Coordinates of C-alpha atoms and ligand atoms in Angstrom, one line a residue:
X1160 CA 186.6 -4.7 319.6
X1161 CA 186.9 -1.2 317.8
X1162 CA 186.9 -3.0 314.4
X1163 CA 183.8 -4.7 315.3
X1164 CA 181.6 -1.2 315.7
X1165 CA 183.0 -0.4 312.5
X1166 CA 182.5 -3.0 310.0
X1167 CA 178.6 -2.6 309.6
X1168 CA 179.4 1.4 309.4
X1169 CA 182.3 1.1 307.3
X1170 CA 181.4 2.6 304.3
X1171 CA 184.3 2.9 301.7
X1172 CA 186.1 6.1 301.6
X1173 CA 187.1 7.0 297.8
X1174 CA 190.1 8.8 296.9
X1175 CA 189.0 12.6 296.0
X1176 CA 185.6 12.6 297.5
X1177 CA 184.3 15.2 299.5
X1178 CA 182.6 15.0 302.6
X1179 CA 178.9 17.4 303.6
X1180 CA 181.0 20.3 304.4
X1181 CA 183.1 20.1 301.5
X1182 CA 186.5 18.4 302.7
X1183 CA 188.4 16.4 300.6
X1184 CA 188.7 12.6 301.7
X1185 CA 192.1 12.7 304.2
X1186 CA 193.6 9.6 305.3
X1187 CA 195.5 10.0 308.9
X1188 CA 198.5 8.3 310.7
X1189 CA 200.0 8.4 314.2
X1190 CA 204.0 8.7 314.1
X1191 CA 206.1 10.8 311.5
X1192 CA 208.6 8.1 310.6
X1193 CA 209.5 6.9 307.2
X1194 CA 206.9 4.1 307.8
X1195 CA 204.3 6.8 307.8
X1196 CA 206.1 8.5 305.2
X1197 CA 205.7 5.7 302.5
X1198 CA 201.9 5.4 303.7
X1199 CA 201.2 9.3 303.0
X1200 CA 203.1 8.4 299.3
X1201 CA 200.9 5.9 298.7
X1202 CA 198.2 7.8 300.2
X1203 CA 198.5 10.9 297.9
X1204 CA 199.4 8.7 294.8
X1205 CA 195.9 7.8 295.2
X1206 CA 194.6 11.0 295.0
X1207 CA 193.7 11.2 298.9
X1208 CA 194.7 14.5 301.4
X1209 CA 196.7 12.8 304.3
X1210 CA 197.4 14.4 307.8
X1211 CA 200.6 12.9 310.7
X1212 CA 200.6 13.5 313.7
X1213 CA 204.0 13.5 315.5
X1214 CA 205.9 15.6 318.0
X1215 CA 208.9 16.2 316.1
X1216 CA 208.6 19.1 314.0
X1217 CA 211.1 17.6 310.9
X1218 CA 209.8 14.2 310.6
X1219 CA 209.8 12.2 307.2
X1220 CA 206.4 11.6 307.4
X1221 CA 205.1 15.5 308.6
X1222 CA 207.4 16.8 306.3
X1223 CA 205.7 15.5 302.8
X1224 CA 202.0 15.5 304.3
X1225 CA 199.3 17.7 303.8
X1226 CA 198.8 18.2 307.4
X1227 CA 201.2 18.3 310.2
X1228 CA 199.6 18.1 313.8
X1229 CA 203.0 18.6 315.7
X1230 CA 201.9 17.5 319.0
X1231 CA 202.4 14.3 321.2
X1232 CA 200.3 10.6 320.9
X1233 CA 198.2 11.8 323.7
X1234 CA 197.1 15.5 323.6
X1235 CA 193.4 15.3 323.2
X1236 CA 193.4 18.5 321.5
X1237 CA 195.8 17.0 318.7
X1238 CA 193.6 14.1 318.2
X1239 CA 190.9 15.9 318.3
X1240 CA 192.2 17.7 315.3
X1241 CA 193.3 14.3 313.7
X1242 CA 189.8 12.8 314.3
X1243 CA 188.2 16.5 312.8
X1244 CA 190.4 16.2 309.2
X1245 CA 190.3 12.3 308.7
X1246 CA 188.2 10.0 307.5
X1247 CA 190.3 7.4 308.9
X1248 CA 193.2 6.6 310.7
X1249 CA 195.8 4.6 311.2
X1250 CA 199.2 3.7 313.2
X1251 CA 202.8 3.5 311.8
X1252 CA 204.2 3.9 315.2
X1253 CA 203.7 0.5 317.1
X1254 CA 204.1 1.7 320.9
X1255 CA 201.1 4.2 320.3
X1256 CA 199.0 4.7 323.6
X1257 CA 196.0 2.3 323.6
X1258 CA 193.9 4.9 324.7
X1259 CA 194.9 6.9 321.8
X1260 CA 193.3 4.5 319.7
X1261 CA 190.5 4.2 321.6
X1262 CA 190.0 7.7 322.0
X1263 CA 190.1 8.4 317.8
X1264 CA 187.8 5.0 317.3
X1265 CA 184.8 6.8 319.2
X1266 CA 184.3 8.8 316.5
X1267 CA 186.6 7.2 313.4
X1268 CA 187.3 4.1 311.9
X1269 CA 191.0 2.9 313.3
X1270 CA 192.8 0.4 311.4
X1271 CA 193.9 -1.4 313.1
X1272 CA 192.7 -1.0 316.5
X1273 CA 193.2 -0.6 320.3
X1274 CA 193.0 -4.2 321.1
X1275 CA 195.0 -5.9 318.6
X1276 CA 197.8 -3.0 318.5
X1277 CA 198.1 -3.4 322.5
X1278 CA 198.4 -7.7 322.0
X1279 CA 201.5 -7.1 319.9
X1280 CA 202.8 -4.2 322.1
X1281 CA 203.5 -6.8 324.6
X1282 CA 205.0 -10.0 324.1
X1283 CA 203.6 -12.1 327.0
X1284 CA 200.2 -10.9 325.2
X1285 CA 201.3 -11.5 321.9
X1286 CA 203.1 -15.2 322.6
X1287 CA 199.3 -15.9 324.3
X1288 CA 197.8 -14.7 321.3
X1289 CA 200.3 -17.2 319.5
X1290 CA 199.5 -20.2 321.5
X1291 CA 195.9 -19.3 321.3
X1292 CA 196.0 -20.0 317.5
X1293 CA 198.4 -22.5 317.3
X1294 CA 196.0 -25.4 316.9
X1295 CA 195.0 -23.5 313.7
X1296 CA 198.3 -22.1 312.1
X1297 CA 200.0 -24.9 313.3
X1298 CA 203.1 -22.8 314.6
X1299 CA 203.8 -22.2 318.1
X1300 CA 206.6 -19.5 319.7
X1301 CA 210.3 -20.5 321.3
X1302 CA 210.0 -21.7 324.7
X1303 CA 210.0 -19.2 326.9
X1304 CA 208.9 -18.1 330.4
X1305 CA 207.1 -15.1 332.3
X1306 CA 209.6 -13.2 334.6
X1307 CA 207.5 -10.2 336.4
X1308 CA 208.0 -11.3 339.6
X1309 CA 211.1 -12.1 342.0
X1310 CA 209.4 -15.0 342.8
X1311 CA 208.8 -16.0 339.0
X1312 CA 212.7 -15.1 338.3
X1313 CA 213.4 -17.6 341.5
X1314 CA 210.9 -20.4 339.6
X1315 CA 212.5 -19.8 336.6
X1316 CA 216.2 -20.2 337.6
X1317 CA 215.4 -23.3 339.7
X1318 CA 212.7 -25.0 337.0
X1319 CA 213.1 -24.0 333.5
X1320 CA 217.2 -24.4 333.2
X1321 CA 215.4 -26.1 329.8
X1322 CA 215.8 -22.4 328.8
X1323 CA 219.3 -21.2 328.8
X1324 CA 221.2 -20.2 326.7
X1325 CA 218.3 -17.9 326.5
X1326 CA 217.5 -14.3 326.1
X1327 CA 215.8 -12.4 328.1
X1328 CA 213.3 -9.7 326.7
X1329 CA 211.4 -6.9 328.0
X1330 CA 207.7 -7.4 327.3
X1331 CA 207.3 -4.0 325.6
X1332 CA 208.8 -1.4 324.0
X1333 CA 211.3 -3.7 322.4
X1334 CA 212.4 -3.2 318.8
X1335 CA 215.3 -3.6 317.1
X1336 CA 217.1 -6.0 319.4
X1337 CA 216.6 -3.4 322.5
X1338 CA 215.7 -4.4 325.6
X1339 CA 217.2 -8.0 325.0
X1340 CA 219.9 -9.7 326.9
X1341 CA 221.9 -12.8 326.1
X1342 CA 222.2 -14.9 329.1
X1343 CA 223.6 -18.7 329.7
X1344 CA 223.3 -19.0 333.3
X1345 CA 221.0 -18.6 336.2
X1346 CA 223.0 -16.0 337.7
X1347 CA 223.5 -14.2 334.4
X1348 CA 219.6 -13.9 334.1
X1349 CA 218.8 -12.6 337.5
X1350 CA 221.6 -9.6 336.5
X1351 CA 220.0 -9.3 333.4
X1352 CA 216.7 -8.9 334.9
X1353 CA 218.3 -6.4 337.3
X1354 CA 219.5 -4.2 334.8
X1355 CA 216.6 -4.2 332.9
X1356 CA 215.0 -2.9 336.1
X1357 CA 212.8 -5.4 336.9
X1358 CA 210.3 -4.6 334.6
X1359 CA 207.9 -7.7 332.8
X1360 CA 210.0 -9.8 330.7
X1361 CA 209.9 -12.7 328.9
X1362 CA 212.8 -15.1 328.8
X1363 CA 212.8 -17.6 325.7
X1364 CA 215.2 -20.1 324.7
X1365 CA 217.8 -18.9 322.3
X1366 CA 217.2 -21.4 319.3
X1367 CA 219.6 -22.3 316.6
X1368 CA 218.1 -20.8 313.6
X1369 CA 218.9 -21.6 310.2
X1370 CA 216.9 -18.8 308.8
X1371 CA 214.8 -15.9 309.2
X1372 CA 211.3 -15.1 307.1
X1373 CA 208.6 -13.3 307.4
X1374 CA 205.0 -12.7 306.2
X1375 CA 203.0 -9.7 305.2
X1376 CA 199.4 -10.0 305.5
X1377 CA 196.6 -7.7 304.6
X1378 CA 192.6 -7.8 305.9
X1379 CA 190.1 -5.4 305.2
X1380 CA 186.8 -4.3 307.5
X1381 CA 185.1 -7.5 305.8
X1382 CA 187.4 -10.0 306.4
X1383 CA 188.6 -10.1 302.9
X1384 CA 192.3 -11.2 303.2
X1385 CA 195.5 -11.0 300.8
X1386 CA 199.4 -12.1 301.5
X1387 CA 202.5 -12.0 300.2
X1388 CA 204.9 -15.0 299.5
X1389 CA 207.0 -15.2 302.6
X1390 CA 210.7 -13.2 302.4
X1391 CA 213.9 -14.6 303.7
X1392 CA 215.6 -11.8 306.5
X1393 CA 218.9 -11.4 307.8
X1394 CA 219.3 -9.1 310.9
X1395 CA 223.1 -7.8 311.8
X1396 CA 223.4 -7.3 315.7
X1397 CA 219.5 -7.4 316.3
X1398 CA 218.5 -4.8 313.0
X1399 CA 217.3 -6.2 309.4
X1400 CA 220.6 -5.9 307.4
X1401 CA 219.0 -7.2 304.2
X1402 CA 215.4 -9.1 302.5
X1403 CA 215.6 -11.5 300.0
X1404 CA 212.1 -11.7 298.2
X1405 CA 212.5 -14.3 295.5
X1406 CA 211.1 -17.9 294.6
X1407 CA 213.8 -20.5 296.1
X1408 CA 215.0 -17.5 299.2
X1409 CA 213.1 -20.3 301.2
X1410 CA 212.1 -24.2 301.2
X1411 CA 208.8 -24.1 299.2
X1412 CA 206.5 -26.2 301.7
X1413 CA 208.1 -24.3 304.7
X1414 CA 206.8 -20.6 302.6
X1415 CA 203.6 -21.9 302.4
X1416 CA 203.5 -23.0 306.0
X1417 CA 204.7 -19.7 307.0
X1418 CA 202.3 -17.8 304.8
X1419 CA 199.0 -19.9 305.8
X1420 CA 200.2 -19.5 309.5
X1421 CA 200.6 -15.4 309.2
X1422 CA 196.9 -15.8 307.9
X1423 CA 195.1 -17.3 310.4
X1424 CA 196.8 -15.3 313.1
X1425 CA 195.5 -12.3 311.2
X1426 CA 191.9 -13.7 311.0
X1427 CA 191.8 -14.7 314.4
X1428 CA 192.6 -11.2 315.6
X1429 CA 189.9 -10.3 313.9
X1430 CA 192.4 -7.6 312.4
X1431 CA 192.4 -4.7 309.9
X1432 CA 194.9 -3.3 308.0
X1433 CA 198.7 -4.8 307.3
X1434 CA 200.0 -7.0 309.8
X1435 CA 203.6 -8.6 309.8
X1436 CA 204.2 -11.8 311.3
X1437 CA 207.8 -12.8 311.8
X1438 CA 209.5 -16.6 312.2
X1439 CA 212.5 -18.6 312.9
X1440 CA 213.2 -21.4 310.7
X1441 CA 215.2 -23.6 313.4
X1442 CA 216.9 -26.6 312.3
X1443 CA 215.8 -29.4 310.5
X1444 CA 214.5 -32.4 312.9
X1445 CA 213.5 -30.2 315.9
X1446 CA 210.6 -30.7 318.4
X1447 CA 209.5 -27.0 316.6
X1448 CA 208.9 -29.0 313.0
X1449 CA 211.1 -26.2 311.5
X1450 CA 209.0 -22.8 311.6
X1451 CA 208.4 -21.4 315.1
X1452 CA 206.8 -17.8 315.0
X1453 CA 208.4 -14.9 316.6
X1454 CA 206.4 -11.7 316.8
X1455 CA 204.2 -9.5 314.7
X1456 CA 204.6 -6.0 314.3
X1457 CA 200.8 -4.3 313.8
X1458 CA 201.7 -2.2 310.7
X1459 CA 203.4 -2.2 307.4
X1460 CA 207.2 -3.4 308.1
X1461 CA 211.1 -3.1 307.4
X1462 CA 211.1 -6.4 305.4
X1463 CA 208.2 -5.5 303.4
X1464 CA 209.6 -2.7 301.8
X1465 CA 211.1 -4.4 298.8
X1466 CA 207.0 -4.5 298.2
X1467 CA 207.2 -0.7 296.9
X1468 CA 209.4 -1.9 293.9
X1469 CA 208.6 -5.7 293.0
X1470 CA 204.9 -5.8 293.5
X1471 CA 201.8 -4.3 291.5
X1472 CA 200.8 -3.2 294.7
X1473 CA 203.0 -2.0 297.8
X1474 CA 202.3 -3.0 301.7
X1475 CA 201.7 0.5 302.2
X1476 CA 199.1 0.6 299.2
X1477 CA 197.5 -2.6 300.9
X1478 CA 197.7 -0.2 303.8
X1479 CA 195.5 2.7 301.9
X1480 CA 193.2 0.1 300.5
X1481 CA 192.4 -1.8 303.8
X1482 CA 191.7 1.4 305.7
X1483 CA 189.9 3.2 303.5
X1484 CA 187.5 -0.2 303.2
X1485 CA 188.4 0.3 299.1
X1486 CA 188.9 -3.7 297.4
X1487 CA 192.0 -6.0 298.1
X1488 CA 193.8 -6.6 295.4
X1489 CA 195.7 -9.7 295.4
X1490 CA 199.4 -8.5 294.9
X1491 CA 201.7 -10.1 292.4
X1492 CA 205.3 -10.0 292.8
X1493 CA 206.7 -9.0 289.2
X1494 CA 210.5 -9.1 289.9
X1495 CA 213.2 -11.0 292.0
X1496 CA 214.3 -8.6 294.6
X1497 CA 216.8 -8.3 296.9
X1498 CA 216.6 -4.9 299.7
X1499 CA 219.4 -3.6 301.6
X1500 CA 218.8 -1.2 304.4
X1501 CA 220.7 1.8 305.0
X1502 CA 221.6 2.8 308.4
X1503 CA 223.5 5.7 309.5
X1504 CA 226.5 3.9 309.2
X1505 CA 226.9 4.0 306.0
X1506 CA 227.5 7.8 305.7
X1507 CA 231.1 7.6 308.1
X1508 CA 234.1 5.7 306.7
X1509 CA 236.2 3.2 308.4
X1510 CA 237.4 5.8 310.6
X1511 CA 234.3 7.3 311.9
X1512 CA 234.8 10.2 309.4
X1513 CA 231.5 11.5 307.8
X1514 CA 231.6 10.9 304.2
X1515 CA 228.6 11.0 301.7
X1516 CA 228.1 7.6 300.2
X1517 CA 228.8 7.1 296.5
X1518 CA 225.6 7.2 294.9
X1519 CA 226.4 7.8 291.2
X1520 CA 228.4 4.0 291.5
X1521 CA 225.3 2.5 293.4
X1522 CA 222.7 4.6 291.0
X1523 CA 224.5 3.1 287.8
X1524 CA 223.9 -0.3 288.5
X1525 CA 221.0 -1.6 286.9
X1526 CA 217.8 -2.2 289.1
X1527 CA 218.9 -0.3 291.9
X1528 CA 216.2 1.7 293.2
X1529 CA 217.4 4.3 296.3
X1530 CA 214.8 5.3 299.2
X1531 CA 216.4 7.7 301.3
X1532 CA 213.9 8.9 304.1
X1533 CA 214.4 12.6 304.3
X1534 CA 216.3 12.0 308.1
X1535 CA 218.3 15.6 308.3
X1536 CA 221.3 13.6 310.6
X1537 CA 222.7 10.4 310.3
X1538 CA 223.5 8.2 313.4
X1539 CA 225.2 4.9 314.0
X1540 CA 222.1 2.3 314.0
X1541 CA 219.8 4.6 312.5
X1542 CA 217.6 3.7 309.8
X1543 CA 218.5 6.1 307.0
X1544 CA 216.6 4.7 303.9
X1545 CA 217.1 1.1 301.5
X1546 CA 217.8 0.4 298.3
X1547 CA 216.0 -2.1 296.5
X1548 CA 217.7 -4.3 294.1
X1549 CA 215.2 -5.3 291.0
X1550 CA 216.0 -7.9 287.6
X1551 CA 214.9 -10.0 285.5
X1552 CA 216.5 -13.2 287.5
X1553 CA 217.3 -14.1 290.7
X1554 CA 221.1 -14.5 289.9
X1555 CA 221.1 -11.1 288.4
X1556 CA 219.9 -9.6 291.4
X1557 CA 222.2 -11.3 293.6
X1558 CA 225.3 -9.8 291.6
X1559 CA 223.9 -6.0 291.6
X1560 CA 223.1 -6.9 295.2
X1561 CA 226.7 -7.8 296.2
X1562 CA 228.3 -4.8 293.8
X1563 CA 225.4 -2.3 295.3
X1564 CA 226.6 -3.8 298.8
X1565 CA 230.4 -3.8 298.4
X1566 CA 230.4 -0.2 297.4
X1567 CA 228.1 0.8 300.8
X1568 CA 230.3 -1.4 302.3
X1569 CA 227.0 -3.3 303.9
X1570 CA 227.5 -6.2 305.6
X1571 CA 224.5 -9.2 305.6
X1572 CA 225.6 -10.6 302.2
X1573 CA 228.2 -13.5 303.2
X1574 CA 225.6 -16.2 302.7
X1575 CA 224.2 -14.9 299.3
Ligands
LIG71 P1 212.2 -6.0 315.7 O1 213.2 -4.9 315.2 O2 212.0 -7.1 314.6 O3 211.0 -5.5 316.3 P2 212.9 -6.9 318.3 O4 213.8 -6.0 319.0 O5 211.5 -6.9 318.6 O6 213.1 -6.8 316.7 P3 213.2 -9.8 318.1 O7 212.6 -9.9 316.8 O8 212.5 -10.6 319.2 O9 213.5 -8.4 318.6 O10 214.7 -10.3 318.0 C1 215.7 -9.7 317.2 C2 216.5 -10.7 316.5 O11 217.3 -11.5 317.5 C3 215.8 -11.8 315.8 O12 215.4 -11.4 314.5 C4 216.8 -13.0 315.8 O13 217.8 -12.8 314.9 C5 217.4 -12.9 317.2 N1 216.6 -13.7 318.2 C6 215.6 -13.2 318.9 N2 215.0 -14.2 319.7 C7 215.8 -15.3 319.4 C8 215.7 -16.7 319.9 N3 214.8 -17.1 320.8 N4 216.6 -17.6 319.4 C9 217.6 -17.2 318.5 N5 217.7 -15.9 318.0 C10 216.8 -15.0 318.4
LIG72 MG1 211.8 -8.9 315.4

């Protein structure tokens, strides 16, 4: 694997160094969305030159980094130029070319790399990656089934009826709840599969989950591994609506299951960098024992952004550190938190009029702290920015949470 050739060459870059020919150290990151926009914050607060590249010439990330190479994922004279300024490089966008990483790891250290970025690109890849390690996280995935063939679809509807109500998933490029379709019959799946076109799916059994949670993990080059305590999520029609990161959010024994789980999966990928791993928490008594995992996204993640506020050390600082083969620091979680994401919707009324949102109310309650990405248009479904709700106790939080969210007029609080 990529990070193998690296570890015995990985030498740690420092913030503010210069390199033989004079260039200050530069950290680099494929995509120019606001997940690469926090990573060049946390780059730069560091003291280190940072370089995006991304097509789209007024992207959040391109738009506050020292460099901009405005060109596509797989322009060899773009990555060229990446590979020329950085040091190191990473990925915030997860459906990044594998050969794109492979292409920048000939010559640079790629955090993390081809191999383990294209296993969670694809989820009959990933969910064999899953059942690979399941002996040793002691979590396996939902039931589910391979569809790439007619004949597997045919298998499917007459052997696994074990599997409806399922939902039927294309095996990449999903995110966000696209590319999934509900389904309860046989002959709902086969016109699912149809209008998916055809393409490599998975179908899993729809479970009946009592909860949501996920798991940030970081690894550096030498194995060196830190976590976070596990946060509770709660998606609205297929997007994260809003994280709870506090003690008590979830069962204690079912946090640490979920966070020694996220672990191994990350040391048995061998992996590099910050890796997500997100789980169901199905009802109590099942054959599952409770936690089933889910996916992991290969990058710092939307649930992990309460991080940036609560911690002594962000995901995207973990991020930094990790690729730039600097120490781990253990984080530490210093306040309750609660995060609310802001999508597009919250800048049109109930009519579907634009209005600007009222951010002296939200800006006056105490704890609130607003991330708004830089996006020049808002869109229905598009994610805009969070806020973060900090306080000195949980139940604190949860009433600036509920104010912050009436006055957005965000839904995801109901069960709070
Ligand atoms: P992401 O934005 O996290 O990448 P995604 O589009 O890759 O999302 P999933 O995480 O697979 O999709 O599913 C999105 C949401 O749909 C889940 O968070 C969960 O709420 C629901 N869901 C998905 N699979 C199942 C299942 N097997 N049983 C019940 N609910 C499910
Ligand atoms: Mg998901």
């Amino acid at each position: 694997m990529n990070e193998e050739i690296h570890v015995a060459a990985m030498t740690p870059i420092f913030p503010g160094s210069e390199d033989a020919a004079g260039q200050k150290a530069t950290l680099g990151v494929l995509g120019g969305g606001q997940l690469g926009r926090m990573f060049v914050h946390a780059a730069q607060r560091l003291g280190y030159f940072t370089a995006v590249l991304e097509p789209d010439a007024q992207s959040p990330a391109g738009l506050v980094s020292h460099h901009h190479i405005q060109t596509g994922y797989d322009d060899p004279a773009g990555l060229a130029q990446l590979a020329q300024l950085c040091q190191a490089i990473t990925t915030e966008f997860e459906n990044v070319p594998a050969h794109t990483l492979q292409t920048l790891a000939l010559t640079r250290p790629v955090a993390p790399g081809a191999t383990v970025v294209g296993i969670a690109q694809n989820r009959i890849e990933e969910k064999a990656h899953f059942a690979d390690c399941a002996a040793v996280s002691g979590v396996t995935c939902a039931p589910y089934a391979v569809i790439e063939t007619p004949a597997q679809l045919q298998a499917v509807q007459a052997e696994r009826k074990d599997l409806l109500p399922g939902i039927l998933k294309t095996a990449r490029m999903g995110y966000d709840g696209k590319g999934q379709v509900r389904v309860r019959t046989a002959a709902e799946l086969e016109a699912a599969w149809a209008g998916l076109g055809g393409v490599a799916c998975v179908l899993e059994k729809r479970l009946p989950l009592t909860a949501e949670c996920s798991v940030l993990v970081a690894r550096g080059w030498d194995g060196q591994v830190v976590s976070y305590a596990p946060q509770r999520n709660v998606h609205v029609d297929g997007i994260l609506a809003v994280t709870h990161a506090y003690e008590g959010s979830l069962p204690p024994a079912l946090a640490t299951r979920a966070r020694d789980a996220a672990v191994s999966i990350a040391q048995h990928l061998g992996y590099v960098g910050v890796l997500c791993v997100e789980f169901f928490v199905v009802e109590d008594g099942s054959e599952h024992g409770g936690l089933v995992v889910n996916e992991m996204a290969p990058r710092p993640h939307n649930s992990g952004h309460y991080t940036l506020d609560a911690c002594d050390a962000s995901q995207f600082d973990l991020q930094v550190h990790a690729m730039a083969g600097l120490p781990l620091p253990e984080p530490r979680q210093h306040s309750p938190a609660i995060m609310l994401n802001l999508l597009g919707d919250v800048w049109f009324d109930t009519n579907g009029q634009p209005h600007e949102p009222d951010w002296a109310a939200v800006l006056s309650l105490p704890g609130t702290h607003l991330h708004l990405y830089g996006k020049l248009q808002a869109r229905t479904g598009r994610k805009m920015g969070h806020l973060t709700i900090t306080g000195p106790d949980v139940a604190s939080v949860k009433t600036v949470a509920r104010r912050a969210a009436d006055l957005l007029g965000l839904p995801g609080l109901d069960a709070i």
